[in-house]
């Protein structure tokens, strides 16, 4: 019985050490998600005004630009998937990957060739394991993305949009990321930043709000050349920030669940250890009583 008690104590020490680690990871994720939320809020005004400017140029002029003119018969589509570099975030990565796979199946069902761009080691590992072709991959910054990282991701996508399809370009751009709704809710979603309908919907003014009038100098086409790359970068940056905030929230939730489970396991093991200790003490008492009784019987026999 002593061996069994040692096993329980060893498991309690092991689970207690794990609980300390998961608790620390929960606290780190909680602090990081707050920072990520602040970055999302700080980037919103710039993205909103930039979207309105792009909408004004795209809808207020007759200029045809490769970044705003949708192909009549699109044949190739770029899909940018945002995942994380690390795990321990519950179903965060798997939900984003599943959303990207559903979108890919839909596009391929429409007869389009899908060109995959992946952010995050988890997404890259998933595609490499299944031997799927990746046009570009980006890793190492998913926890705290910067605008420079967004520019790095956007550069090959903008180049692909501006390139003719016959020369390896694409007709459409889709972004699959995890939208941060609340600390408890994060939703894998898909966006088309170069869809005029979607851009116009996002730039729709609030009730009673008066939008400014724009003059295009030197020309609307030159303005689009300058604005649209920045617009794509800002959309990707916002998606990266949303994904980072969602990942930290998912990690916090997963680590809290792990910490709670560890606490429950420690209570169970402690109860089992106490039972084993009580059984050991009972056995020892029984052995002492039995020995004393045997000794008393032997003494009584010798006296006769």
PDB file of C-alpha atoms in Angstrom:
ATOM      1  CA  UNK A   1       0.000   0.000   0.000  1.00  0.00           C
ATOM      2  CA  UNK A   2       2.963   2.337   0.598  1.00  0.00           C
ATOM      3  CA  UNK A   3       3.975   1.979  -3.059  1.00  0.00           C
ATOM      4  CA  UNK A   4       0.488   3.054  -4.183  1.00  0.00           C
ATOM      5  CA  UNK A   5       0.646   6.119  -1.938  1.00  0.00           C
ATOM      6  CA  UNK A   6       3.993   7.111  -3.462  1.00  0.00           C
ATOM      7  CA  UNK A   7       2.472   6.834  -6.948  1.00  0.00           C
ATOM      8  CA  UNK A   8      -0.375   9.193  -6.008  1.00  0.00           C
ATOM      9  CA  UNK A   9       2.004  11.717  -4.439  1.00  0.00           C
ATOM     10  CA  UNK A  10       4.241  11.656  -7.508  1.00  0.00           C
ATOM     11  CA  UNK A  11       1.260  12.269  -9.801  1.00  0.00           C
ATOM     12  CA  UNK A  12       0.032  15.112  -7.581  1.00  0.00           C
ATOM     13  CA  UNK A  13       3.433  16.824  -7.823  1.00  0.00           C
ATOM     14  CA  UNK A  14       3.440  16.378 -11.600  1.00  0.00           C
ATOM     15  CA  UNK A  15      -0.075  17.752 -12.071  1.00  0.00           C
ATOM     16  CA  UNK A  16       0.651  20.645  -9.688  1.00  0.00           C
ATOM     17  CA  UNK A  17       3.663  21.627 -11.801  1.00  0.00           C
ATOM     18  CA  UNK A  18       1.527  21.486 -14.940  1.00  0.00           C
ATOM     19  CA  UNK A  19      -1.139  23.620 -13.246  1.00  0.00           C
ATOM     20  CA  UNK A  20       1.429  26.320 -12.468  1.00  0.00           C
ATOM     21  CA  UNK A  21       2.512  26.382 -16.131  1.00  0.00           C
ATOM     22  CA  UNK A  22      -1.032  26.582 -17.523  1.00  0.00           C
ATOM     23  CA  UNK A  23      -1.942  29.296 -15.001  1.00  0.00           C
ATOM     24  CA  UNK A  24       1.071  31.358 -16.067  1.00  0.00           C
ATOM     25  CA  UNK A  25       0.184  30.884 -19.751  1.00  0.00           C
ATOM     26  CA  UNK A  26      -3.389  31.951 -19.012  1.00  0.00           C
ATOM     27  CA  UNK A  27      -2.187  35.191 -17.406  1.00  0.00           C
ATOM     28  CA  UNK A  28       0.230  35.915 -20.268  1.00  0.00           C
ATOM     29  CA  UNK A  29      -2.498  35.344 -22.877  1.00  0.00           C
ATOM     30  CA  UNK A  30      -4.888  37.609 -20.922  1.00  0.00           C
ATOM     31  CA  UNK A  31      -2.378  40.476 -20.983  1.00  0.00           C
ATOM     32  CA  UNK A  32      -1.598  39.966 -24.671  1.00  0.00           C
ATOM     33  CA  UNK A  33      -5.222  39.903 -25.768  1.00  0.00           C
ATOM     34  CA  UNK A  34      -5.778  43.303 -24.154  1.00  0.00           C
ATOM     35  CA  UNK A  35      -2.832  44.745 -26.096  1.00  0.00           C
ATOM     36  CA  UNK A  36      -4.116  43.180 -29.320  1.00  0.00           C
ATOM     37  CA  UNK A  37      -7.586  44.672 -28.742  1.00  0.00           C
ATOM     38  CA  UNK A  38      -6.049  48.117 -28.307  1.00  0.00           C
ATOM     39  CA  UNK A  39      -4.145  47.735 -31.576  1.00  0.00           C
ATOM     40  CA  UNK A  40      -7.331  46.721 -33.394  1.00  0.00           C
ATOM     41  CA  UNK A  41      -9.138  49.773 -32.007  1.00  0.00           C
ATOM     42  CA  UNK A  42      -6.230  52.057 -32.898  1.00  0.00           C
ATOM     43  CA  UNK A  43      -6.101  50.823 -36.498  1.00  0.00           C
ATOM     44  CA  UNK A  44      -9.844  51.181 -37.115  1.00  0.00           C
ATOM     45  CA  UNK A  45     -10.071  54.971 -37.825  1.00  0.00           C
ATOM     46  CA  UNK A  46      -7.273  54.846 -40.414  1.00  0.00           C
ATOM     47  CA  UNK A  47      -8.760  51.776 -42.109  1.00  0.00           C
ATOM     48  CA  UNK A  48     -12.232  53.336 -42.164  1.00  0.00           C
ATOM     49  CA  UNK A  49     -11.131  56.595 -43.775  1.00  0.00           C
ATOM     50  CA  UNK A  50      -8.899  54.772 -46.240  1.00  0.00           C
ATOM     51  CA  UNK A  51     -11.805  52.524 -47.234  1.00  0.00           C
ATOM     52  CA  UNK A  52     -14.014  55.552 -47.798  1.00  0.00           C
ATOM     53  CA  UNK A  53     -11.363  57.204 -49.947  1.00  0.00           C
ATOM     54  CA  UNK A  54     -10.917  54.075 -52.048  1.00  0.00           C
ATOM     55  CA  UNK A  55     -14.690  53.764 -52.432  1.00  0.00           C
ATOM     56  CA  UNK A  56     -14.954  57.393 -53.534  1.00  0.00           C
ATOM     57  CA  UNK A  57     -12.304  56.916 -56.212  1.00  0.00           C
ATOM     58  CA  UNK A  58     -13.562  53.534 -57.359  1.00  0.00           C
ATOM     59  CA  UNK A  59     -17.236  54.500 -57.564  1.00  0.00           C
ATOM     60  CA  UNK A  60     -16.889  58.213 -58.347  1.00  0.00           C
ATOM     61  CA  UNK A  61     -14.806  57.861 -61.473  1.00  0.00           C
ATOM     62  CA  UNK A  62     -14.743  55.851 -64.678  1.00  0.00           C
ATOM     63  CA  UNK A  63     -11.181  54.723 -64.092  1.00  0.00           C
ATOM     64  CA  UNK A  64     -10.530  51.038 -64.619  1.00  0.00           C
ATOM     65  CA  UNK A  65      -7.902  49.689 -62.264  1.00  0.00           C
ATOM     66  CA  UNK A  66      -6.767  46.070 -61.850  1.00  0.00           C
ATOM     67  CA  UNK A  67      -7.263  46.279 -58.087  1.00  0.00           C
ATOM     68  CA  UNK A  68     -10.926  47.325 -58.324  1.00  0.00           C
ATOM     69  CA  UNK A  69     -12.126  45.918 -61.633  1.00  0.00           C
ATOM     70  CA  UNK A  70     -13.437  42.392 -61.220  1.00  0.00           C
ATOM     71  CA  UNK A  71     -12.762  39.963 -64.049  1.00  0.00           C
ATOM     72  CA  UNK A  72     -15.790  38.920 -66.090  1.00  0.00           C
ATOM     73  CA  UNK A  73     -14.781  35.254 -66.066  1.00  0.00           C
ATOM     74  CA  UNK A  74     -12.367  34.754 -63.148  1.00  0.00           C
ATOM     75  CA  UNK A  75     -10.235  31.632 -63.400  1.00  0.00           C
ATOM     76  CA  UNK A  76      -7.690  32.023 -60.595  1.00  0.00           C
ATOM     77  CA  UNK A  77      -8.269  33.098 -56.985  1.00  0.00           C
ATOM     78  CA  UNK A  78      -5.780  33.866 -54.215  1.00  0.00           C
ATOM     79  CA  UNK A  79      -6.719  32.651 -50.735  1.00  0.00           C
ATOM     80  CA  UNK A  80      -4.777  34.113 -47.797  1.00  0.00           C
ATOM     81  CA  UNK A  81      -5.151  31.938 -44.688  1.00  0.00           C
ATOM     82  CA  UNK A  82      -4.201  33.387 -41.296  1.00  0.00           C
ATOM     83  CA  UNK A  83      -3.233  30.905 -38.577  1.00  0.00           C
ATOM     84  CA  UNK A  84      -0.822  31.091 -35.622  1.00  0.00           C
ATOM     85  CA  UNK A  85       2.763  30.029 -35.133  1.00  0.00           C
ATOM     86  CA  UNK A  86       1.944  28.192 -31.905  1.00  0.00           C
ATOM     87  CA  UNK A  87      -0.741  25.835 -30.683  1.00  0.00           C
ATOM     88  CA  UNK A  88      -2.332  25.491 -27.239  1.00  0.00           C
ATOM     89  CA  UNK A  89      -5.270  27.556 -28.481  1.00  0.00           C
ATOM     90  CA  UNK A  90      -8.084  25.045 -28.609  1.00  0.00           C
ATOM     91  CA  UNK A  91      -9.820  24.889 -31.983  1.00  0.00           C
ATOM     92  CA  UNK A  92      -8.497  28.280 -33.148  1.00  0.00           C
ATOM     93  CA  UNK A  93      -6.258  26.985 -35.940  1.00  0.00           C
ATOM     94  CA  UNK A  94      -8.440  24.062 -36.971  1.00  0.00           C
ATOM     95  CA  UNK A  95     -11.495  26.329 -37.392  1.00  0.00           C
ATOM     96  CA  UNK A  96      -9.568  28.739 -39.627  1.00  0.00           C
ATOM     97  CA  UNK A  97      -8.130  25.877 -41.684  1.00  0.00           C
ATOM     98  CA  UNK A  98     -11.570  24.282 -42.082  1.00  0.00           C
ATOM     99  CA  UNK A  99     -13.000  27.617 -43.241  1.00  0.00           C
ATOM    100  CA  UNK A 100     -10.202  27.926 -45.811  1.00  0.00           C
ATOM    101  CA  UNK A 101     -10.816  24.374 -47.027  1.00  0.00           C
ATOM    102  CA  UNK A 102     -14.545  25.050 -47.434  1.00  0.00           C
ATOM    103  CA  UNK A 103     -13.780  28.215 -49.391  1.00  0.00           C
ATOM    104  CA  UNK A 104     -11.219  26.379 -51.541  1.00  0.00           C
ATOM    105  CA  UNK A 105     -13.719  23.617 -52.316  1.00  0.00           C
ATOM    106  CA  UNK A 106     -16.339  26.237 -53.237  1.00  0.00           C
ATOM    107  CA  UNK A 107     -13.971  28.115 -55.564  1.00  0.00           C
ATOM    108  CA  UNK A 108     -12.757  24.921 -57.189  1.00  0.00           C
ATOM    109  CA  UNK A 109     -16.390  23.882 -57.643  1.00  0.00           C
ATOM    110  CA  UNK A 110     -16.831  27.119 -59.622  1.00  0.00           C
ATOM    111  CA  UNK A 111     -13.995  26.055 -61.894  1.00  0.00           C
ATOM    112  CA  UNK A 112     -11.369  28.391 -60.421  1.00  0.00           C
ATOM    113  CA  UNK A 113      -7.778  27.539 -59.642  1.00  0.00           C
ATOM    114  CA  UNK A 114      -6.901  28.391 -56.040  1.00  0.00           C
ATOM    115  CA  UNK A 115      -3.512  29.863 -55.150  1.00  0.00           C
ATOM    116  CA  UNK A 116      -2.788  29.512 -51.422  1.00  0.00           C
ATOM    117  CA  UNK A 117      -0.912  32.030 -49.279  1.00  0.00           C
ATOM    118  CA  UNK A 118      -0.411  30.972 -45.651  1.00  0.00           C
ATOM    119  CA  UNK A 119       0.464  32.949 -42.517  1.00  0.00           C
ATOM    120  CA  UNK A 120       1.507  30.960 -39.426  1.00  0.00           C
ATOM    121  CA  UNK A 121       3.436  27.745 -38.866  1.00  0.00           C
ATOM    122  CA  UNK A 122       0.293  25.765 -38.041  1.00  0.00           C
ATOM    123  CA  UNK A 123      -1.266  26.459 -41.406  1.00  0.00           C
ATOM    124  CA  UNK A 124       2.010  25.827 -43.238  1.00  0.00           C
ATOM    125  CA  UNK A 125       2.491  22.510 -41.418  1.00  0.00           C
ATOM    126  CA  UNK A 126      -1.092  21.466 -42.268  1.00  0.00           C
ATOM    127  CA  UNK A 127      -0.606  22.126 -45.983  1.00  0.00           C
ATOM    128  CA  UNK A 128       2.886  20.623 -46.113  1.00  0.00           C
ATOM    129  CA  UNK A 129       1.741  17.442 -44.377  1.00  0.00           C
ATOM    130  CA  UNK A 130      -0.954  17.020 -47.024  1.00  0.00           C
ATOM    131  CA  UNK A 131       1.502  17.971 -49.789  1.00  0.00           C
ATOM    132  CA  UNK A 132      -0.566  20.933 -50.957  1.00  0.00           C
ATOM    133  CA  UNK A 133       1.119  23.642 -52.955  1.00  0.00           C
ATOM    134  CA  UNK A 134       1.746  26.970 -51.209  1.00  0.00           C
ATOM    135  CA  UNK A 135       2.538  30.062 -53.265  1.00  0.00           C
ATOM    136  CA  UNK A 136       3.961  32.054 -50.318  1.00  0.00           C
ATOM    137  CA  UNK A 137       4.217  31.444 -46.579  1.00  0.00           C
ATOM    138  CA  UNK A 138       4.933  33.841 -43.712  1.00  0.00           C
ATOM    139  CA  UNK A 139       5.829  32.905 -40.140  1.00  0.00           C
ATOM    140  CA  UNK A 140       7.306  34.306 -36.949  1.00  0.00           C
ATOM    141  CA  UNK A 141       5.066  37.290 -36.178  1.00  0.00           C
ATOM    142  CA  UNK A 142       1.517  36.030 -35.601  1.00  0.00           C
ATOM    143  CA  UNK A 143       1.460  36.779 -31.853  1.00  0.00           C
ATOM    144  CA  UNK A 144       2.301  40.472 -32.280  1.00  0.00           C
ATOM    145  CA  UNK A 145       2.000  41.484 -35.956  1.00  0.00           C
ATOM    146  CA  UNK A 146       3.216  44.886 -37.088  1.00  0.00           C
ATOM    147  CA  UNK A 147       2.315  46.989 -40.103  1.00  0.00           C
ATOM    148  CA  UNK A 148       5.648  46.025 -41.651  1.00  0.00           C
ATOM    149  CA  UNK A 149       4.559  42.395 -41.453  1.00  0.00           C
ATOM    150  CA  UNK A 150       1.294  43.277 -43.181  1.00  0.00           C
ATOM    151  CA  UNK A 151       3.224  44.999 -45.979  1.00  0.00           C
ATOM    152  CA  UNK A 152       5.384  41.913 -46.396  1.00  0.00           C
ATOM    153  CA  UNK A 153       2.300  39.707 -46.699  1.00  0.00           C
ATOM    154  CA  UNK A 154       0.469  42.121 -49.020  1.00  0.00           C
ATOM    155  CA  UNK A 155       3.336  42.638 -51.483  1.00  0.00           C
ATOM    156  CA  UNK A 156       3.073  39.305 -53.389  1.00  0.00           C
ATOM    157  CA  UNK A 157      -0.734  39.480 -53.305  1.00  0.00           C
ATOM    158  CA  UNK A 158      -0.812  42.955 -54.858  1.00  0.00           C
ATOM    159  CA  UNK A 159       1.693  41.831 -57.465  1.00  0.00           C
ATOM    160  CA  UNK A 160      -0.465  38.801 -58.282  1.00  0.00           C
ATOM    161  CA  UNK A 161      -3.572  40.987 -58.654  1.00  0.00           C
ATOM    162  CA  UNK A 162      -1.762  43.394 -60.975  1.00  0.00           C
ATOM    163  CA  UNK A 163      -0.374  40.557 -63.110  1.00  0.00           C
ATOM    164  CA  UNK A 164      -2.307  39.055 -65.993  1.00  0.00           C
ATOM    165  CA  UNK A 165      -3.797  35.641 -65.274  1.00  0.00           C
ATOM    166  CA  UNK A 166      -1.986  34.111 -68.230  1.00  0.00           C
ATOM    167  CA  UNK A 167       1.299  35.234 -66.679  1.00  0.00           C
ATOM    168  CA  UNK A 168       0.578  33.745 -63.247  1.00  0.00           C
ATOM    169  CA  UNK A 169      -1.637  36.414 -61.758  1.00  0.00           C
ATOM    170  CA  UNK A 170      -4.999  36.038 -60.006  1.00  0.00           C
ATOM    171  CA  UNK A 171      -8.464  37.492 -60.552  1.00  0.00           C
ATOM    172  CA  UNK A 172      -9.746  37.454 -56.966  1.00  0.00           C
ATOM    173  CA  UNK A 173      -8.404  37.896 -53.444  1.00  0.00           C
ATOM    174  CA  UNK A 174      -9.918  36.179 -50.414  1.00  0.00           C
ATOM    175  CA  UNK A 175      -8.740  36.463 -46.804  1.00  0.00           C
ATOM    176  CA  UNK A 176      -9.641  33.769 -44.263  1.00  0.00           C
ATOM    177  CA  UNK A 177      -9.030  34.881 -40.686  1.00  0.00           C
ATOM    178  CA  UNK A 178     -10.546  34.638 -37.206  1.00  0.00           C
ATOM    179  CA  UNK A 179     -12.648  37.630 -36.233  1.00  0.00           C
ATOM    180  CA  UNK A 180     -12.473  38.711 -32.601  1.00  0.00           C
ATOM    181  CA  UNK A 181     -16.064  39.140 -31.396  1.00  0.00           C
ATOM    182  CA  UNK A 182     -15.536  38.909 -27.635  1.00  0.00           C
ATOM    183  CA  UNK A 183     -13.334  37.165 -25.092  1.00  0.00           C
ATOM    184  CA  UNK A 184     -15.583  34.126 -25.377  1.00  0.00           C
ATOM    185  CA  UNK A 185     -16.416  34.225 -29.086  1.00  0.00           C
ATOM    186  CA  UNK A 186     -14.026  34.155 -32.044  1.00  0.00           C
ATOM    187  CA  UNK A 187     -15.362  33.313 -35.487  1.00  0.00           C
ATOM    188  CA  UNK A 188     -13.482  32.078 -38.553  1.00  0.00           C
ATOM    189  CA  UNK A 189     -14.622  34.292 -41.415  1.00  0.00           C
ATOM    190  CA  UNK A 190     -13.819  35.159 -45.024  1.00  0.00           C
ATOM    191  CA  UNK A 191     -13.464  38.586 -46.631  1.00  0.00           C
ATOM    192  CA  UNK A 192     -12.958  39.916 -50.156  1.00  0.00           C
ATOM    193  CA  UNK A 193     -11.188  43.257 -49.750  1.00  0.00           C
ATOM    194  CA  UNK A 194     -11.260  44.008 -53.482  1.00  0.00           C
ATOM    195  CA  UNK A 195     -14.966  43.366 -53.959  1.00  0.00           C
ATOM    196  CA  UNK A 196     -16.568  46.759 -54.674  1.00  0.00           C
ATOM    197  CA  UNK A 197     -19.852  45.722 -53.052  1.00  0.00           C
ATOM    198  CA  UNK A 198     -18.068  44.691 -49.856  1.00  0.00           C
ATOM    199  CA  UNK A 199     -15.915  47.819 -49.823  1.00  0.00           C
ATOM    200  CA  UNK A 200     -18.951  50.060 -50.332  1.00  0.00           C
ATOM    201  CA  UNK A 201     -20.836  48.274 -47.543  1.00  0.00           C
ATOM    202  CA  UNK A 202     -17.966  48.792 -45.103  1.00  0.00           C
ATOM    203  CA  UNK A 203     -17.633  52.448 -46.043  1.00  0.00           C
ATOM    204  CA  UNK A 204     -21.368  53.132 -45.721  1.00  0.00           C
ATOM    205  CA  UNK A 205     -21.845  56.257 -43.608  1.00  0.00           C
ATOM    206  CA  UNK A 206     -23.739  56.222 -40.351  1.00  0.00           C
ATOM    207  CA  UNK A 207     -27.157  57.837 -40.123  1.00  0.00           C
ATOM    208  CA  UNK A 208     -26.839  61.605 -40.287  1.00  0.00           C
ATOM    209  CA  UNK A 209     -23.146  61.493 -41.192  1.00  0.00           C
ATOM    210  CA  UNK A 210     -22.025  63.727 -44.062  1.00  0.00           C
ATOM    211  CA  UNK A 211     -19.181  62.432 -46.206  1.00  0.00           C
ATOM    212  CA  UNK A 212     -16.624  64.786 -47.774  1.00  0.00           C
ATOM    213  CA  UNK A 213     -16.297  65.400 -51.491  1.00  0.00           C
ATOM    214  CA  UNK A 214     -13.081  64.324 -53.165  1.00  0.00           C
ATOM    215  CA  UNK A 215     -11.075  65.900 -55.969  1.00  0.00           C
ATOM    216  CA  UNK A 216      -8.651  63.560 -57.705  1.00  0.00           C
ATOM    217  CA  UNK A 217      -5.249  65.032 -58.535  1.00  0.00           C
ATOM    218  CA  UNK A 218      -3.365  64.457 -60.704  1.00  0.00           C
ATOM    219  CA  UNK A 219      -5.885  61.789 -61.807  1.00  0.00           C
ATOM    220  CA  UNK A 220      -8.149  59.120 -60.364  1.00  0.00           C
ATOM    221  CA  UNK A 221      -5.892  56.398 -61.749  1.00  0.00           C
ATOM    222  CA  UNK A 222      -2.832  57.851 -60.003  1.00  0.00           C
ATOM    223  CA  UNK A 223      -4.792  58.132 -56.773  1.00  0.00           C
ATOM    224  CA  UNK A 224      -5.807  54.475 -57.050  1.00  0.00           C
ATOM    225  CA  UNK A 225      -2.215  53.483 -57.718  1.00  0.00           C
ATOM    226  CA  UNK A 226      -1.251  55.158 -54.445  1.00  0.00           C
ATOM    227  CA  UNK A 227      -4.275  54.291 -52.296  1.00  0.00           C
ATOM    228  CA  UNK A 228      -5.156  50.722 -53.154  1.00  0.00           C
ATOM    229  CA  UNK A 229      -1.889  49.073 -52.097  1.00  0.00           C
ATOM    230  CA  UNK A 230      -2.215  50.892 -48.765  1.00  0.00           C
ATOM    231  CA  UNK A 231      -5.825  49.781 -48.553  1.00  0.00           C
ATOM    232  CA  UNK A 232      -4.923  46.119 -49.097  1.00  0.00           C
ATOM    233  CA  UNK A 233      -2.124  46.430 -46.531  1.00  0.00           C
ATOM    234  CA  UNK A 234      -4.494  47.977 -43.977  1.00  0.00           C
ATOM    235  CA  UNK A 235      -7.078  45.229 -44.507  1.00  0.00           C
ATOM    236  CA  UNK A 236      -4.451  42.526 -44.069  1.00  0.00           C
ATOM    237  CA  UNK A 237      -3.053  44.319 -41.013  1.00  0.00           C
ATOM    238  CA  UNK A 238      -6.512  44.485 -39.445  1.00  0.00           C
ATOM    239  CA  UNK A 239      -7.053  40.782 -40.189  1.00  0.00           C
ATOM    240  CA  UNK A 240      -3.681  39.952 -38.610  1.00  0.00           C
ATOM    241  CA  UNK A 241      -4.588  41.937 -35.486  1.00  0.00           C
ATOM    242  CA  UNK A 242      -8.026  40.315 -35.283  1.00  0.00           C
ATOM    243  CA  UNK A 243      -6.423  36.896 -35.664  1.00  0.00           C
ATOM    244  CA  UNK A 244      -3.807  37.654 -32.985  1.00  0.00           C
ATOM    245  CA  UNK A 245      -6.447  38.863 -30.523  1.00  0.00           C
ATOM    246  CA  UNK A 246      -8.567  35.778 -31.250  1.00  0.00           C
ATOM    247  CA  UNK A 247      -5.598  33.466 -30.760  1.00  0.00           C
ATOM    248  CA  UNK A 248      -4.708  34.975 -27.388  1.00  0.00           C
ATOM    249  CA  UNK A 249      -8.347  34.790 -26.267  1.00  0.00           C
ATOM    250  CA  UNK A 250      -8.516  31.146 -27.369  1.00  0.00           C
ATOM    251  CA  UNK A 251      -5.252  30.397 -25.562  1.00  0.00           C
ATOM    252  CA  UNK A 252      -6.528  32.067 -22.398  1.00  0.00           C
ATOM    253  CA  UNK A 253      -9.722  30.037 -22.520  1.00  0.00           C
ATOM    254  CA  UNK A 254      -7.868  26.772 -23.237  1.00  0.00           C
ATOM    255  CA  UNK A 255      -5.320  27.369 -20.470  1.00  0.00           C
ATOM    256  CA  UNK A 256      -8.063  28.284 -17.976  1.00  0.00           C
ATOM    257  CA  UNK A 257      -9.829  25.032 -18.830  1.00  0.00           C
ATOM    258  CA  UNK A 258      -6.547  23.134 -18.414  1.00  0.00           C
ATOM    259  CA  UNK A 259      -5.887  24.827 -15.066  1.00  0.00           C
ATOM    260  CA  UNK A 260      -9.384  23.981 -13.812  1.00  0.00           C
ATOM    261  CA  UNK A 261      -9.030  20.378 -14.970  1.00  0.00           C
ATOM    262  CA  UNK A 262      -5.653  20.116 -13.247  1.00  0.00           C
ATOM    263  CA  UNK A 263      -7.198  21.404 -10.016  1.00  0.00           C
ATOM    264  CA  UNK A 264      -9.987  18.827 -10.220  1.00  0.00           C
ATOM    265  CA  UNK A 265      -7.459  16.069 -10.926  1.00  0.00           C
ATOM    266  CA  UNK A 266      -5.354  17.137  -7.936  1.00  0.00           C
ATOM    267  CA  UNK A 267      -8.450  16.954  -5.705  1.00  0.00           C
ATOM    268  CA  UNK A 268      -9.241  13.464  -7.001  1.00  0.00           C
ATOM    269  CA  UNK A 269      -5.662  12.258  -6.548  1.00  0.00           C
ATOM    270  CA  UNK A 270      -5.503  13.786  -3.062  1.00  0.00           C
ATOM    271  CA  UNK A 271      -8.681  11.971  -2.092  1.00  0.00           C
ATOM    272  CA  UNK A 272      -7.285   8.685  -3.441  1.00  0.00           C
ATOM    273  CA  UNK A 273      -3.981   9.302  -1.629  1.00  0.00           C
ATOM    274  CA  UNK A 274      -5.849   9.933   1.621  1.00  0.00           C
ATOM    275  CA  UNK A 275      -7.805   6.719   1.148  1.00  0.00           C
ATOM    276  CA  UNK A 276      -4.591   4.818   0.467  1.00  0.00           C
ATOM    277  CA  UNK A 277      -2.994   6.392   3.562  1.00  0.00           C
ATOM    278  CA  UNK A 278      -6.005   5.497   5.699  1.00  0.00           C
ATOM    279  CA  UNK A 279      -5.946   1.934   4.402  1.00  0.00           C
ATOM    280  CA  UNK A 280      -2.219   1.754   5.168  1.00  0.00           C
ATOM    281  CA  UNK A 281      -2.753   3.057   8.717  1.00  0.00           C
ATOM    282  CA  UNK A 282      -5.653   0.641   9.241  1.00  0.00           C
ATOM    283  CA  UNK A 283      -3.504  -2.239   8.070  1.00  0.00           C
ATOM    284  CA  UNK A 284      -0.652  -1.168  10.353  1.00  0.00           C
ATOM    285  CA  UNK A 285      -3.035  -0.938  13.324  1.00  0.00           C
ATOM    286  CA  UNK A 286      -4.456  -4.361  12.504  1.00  0.00           C
ATOM    287  CA  UNK A 287      -0.957  -5.809  12.344  1.00  0.00           C
ATOM    288  CA  UNK A 288      -0.026  -4.199  15.681  1.00  0.00           C
ATOM    289  CA  UNK A 289      -3.216  -5.469  17.358  1.00  0.00           C
ATOM    290  CA  UNK A 290      -2.733  -8.909  15.863  1.00  0.00           C
ATOM    291  CA  UNK A 291       0.890  -9.012  16.989  1.00  0.00           C
ATOM    292  CA  UNK A 292      -0.008  -7.870  20.495  1.00  0.00           C
ATOM    293  CA  UNK A 293      -2.761 -10.457  20.687  1.00  0.00           C
ATOM    294  CA  UNK A 294      -0.420 -13.213  19.508  1.00  0.00           C
ATOM    295  CA  UNK A 295       2.232 -12.094  22.012  1.00  0.00           C
ATOM    296  CA  UNK A 296      -0.342 -12.090  24.824  1.00  0.00           C
ATOM    297  CA  UNK A 297      -1.484 -15.595  23.892  1.00  0.00           C
ATOM    298  CA  UNK A 298       2.091 -16.828  23.805  1.00  0.00           C
ATOM    299  CA  UNK A 299       2.828 -15.268  27.200  1.00  0.00           C
ATOM    300  CA  UNK A 300      -0.302 -16.788  28.727  1.00  0.00           C
ATOM    301  CA  UNK A 301       0.686 -20.240  27.391  1.00  0.00           C
ATOM    302  CA  UNK A 302       4.156 -20.060  28.861  1.00  0.00           C
ATOM    303  CA  UNK A 303       2.751 -19.119  32.296  1.00  0.00           C
ATOM    304  CA  UNK A 304       0.823 -22.349  32.453  1.00  0.00           C
TER     305      UNK A 304
END
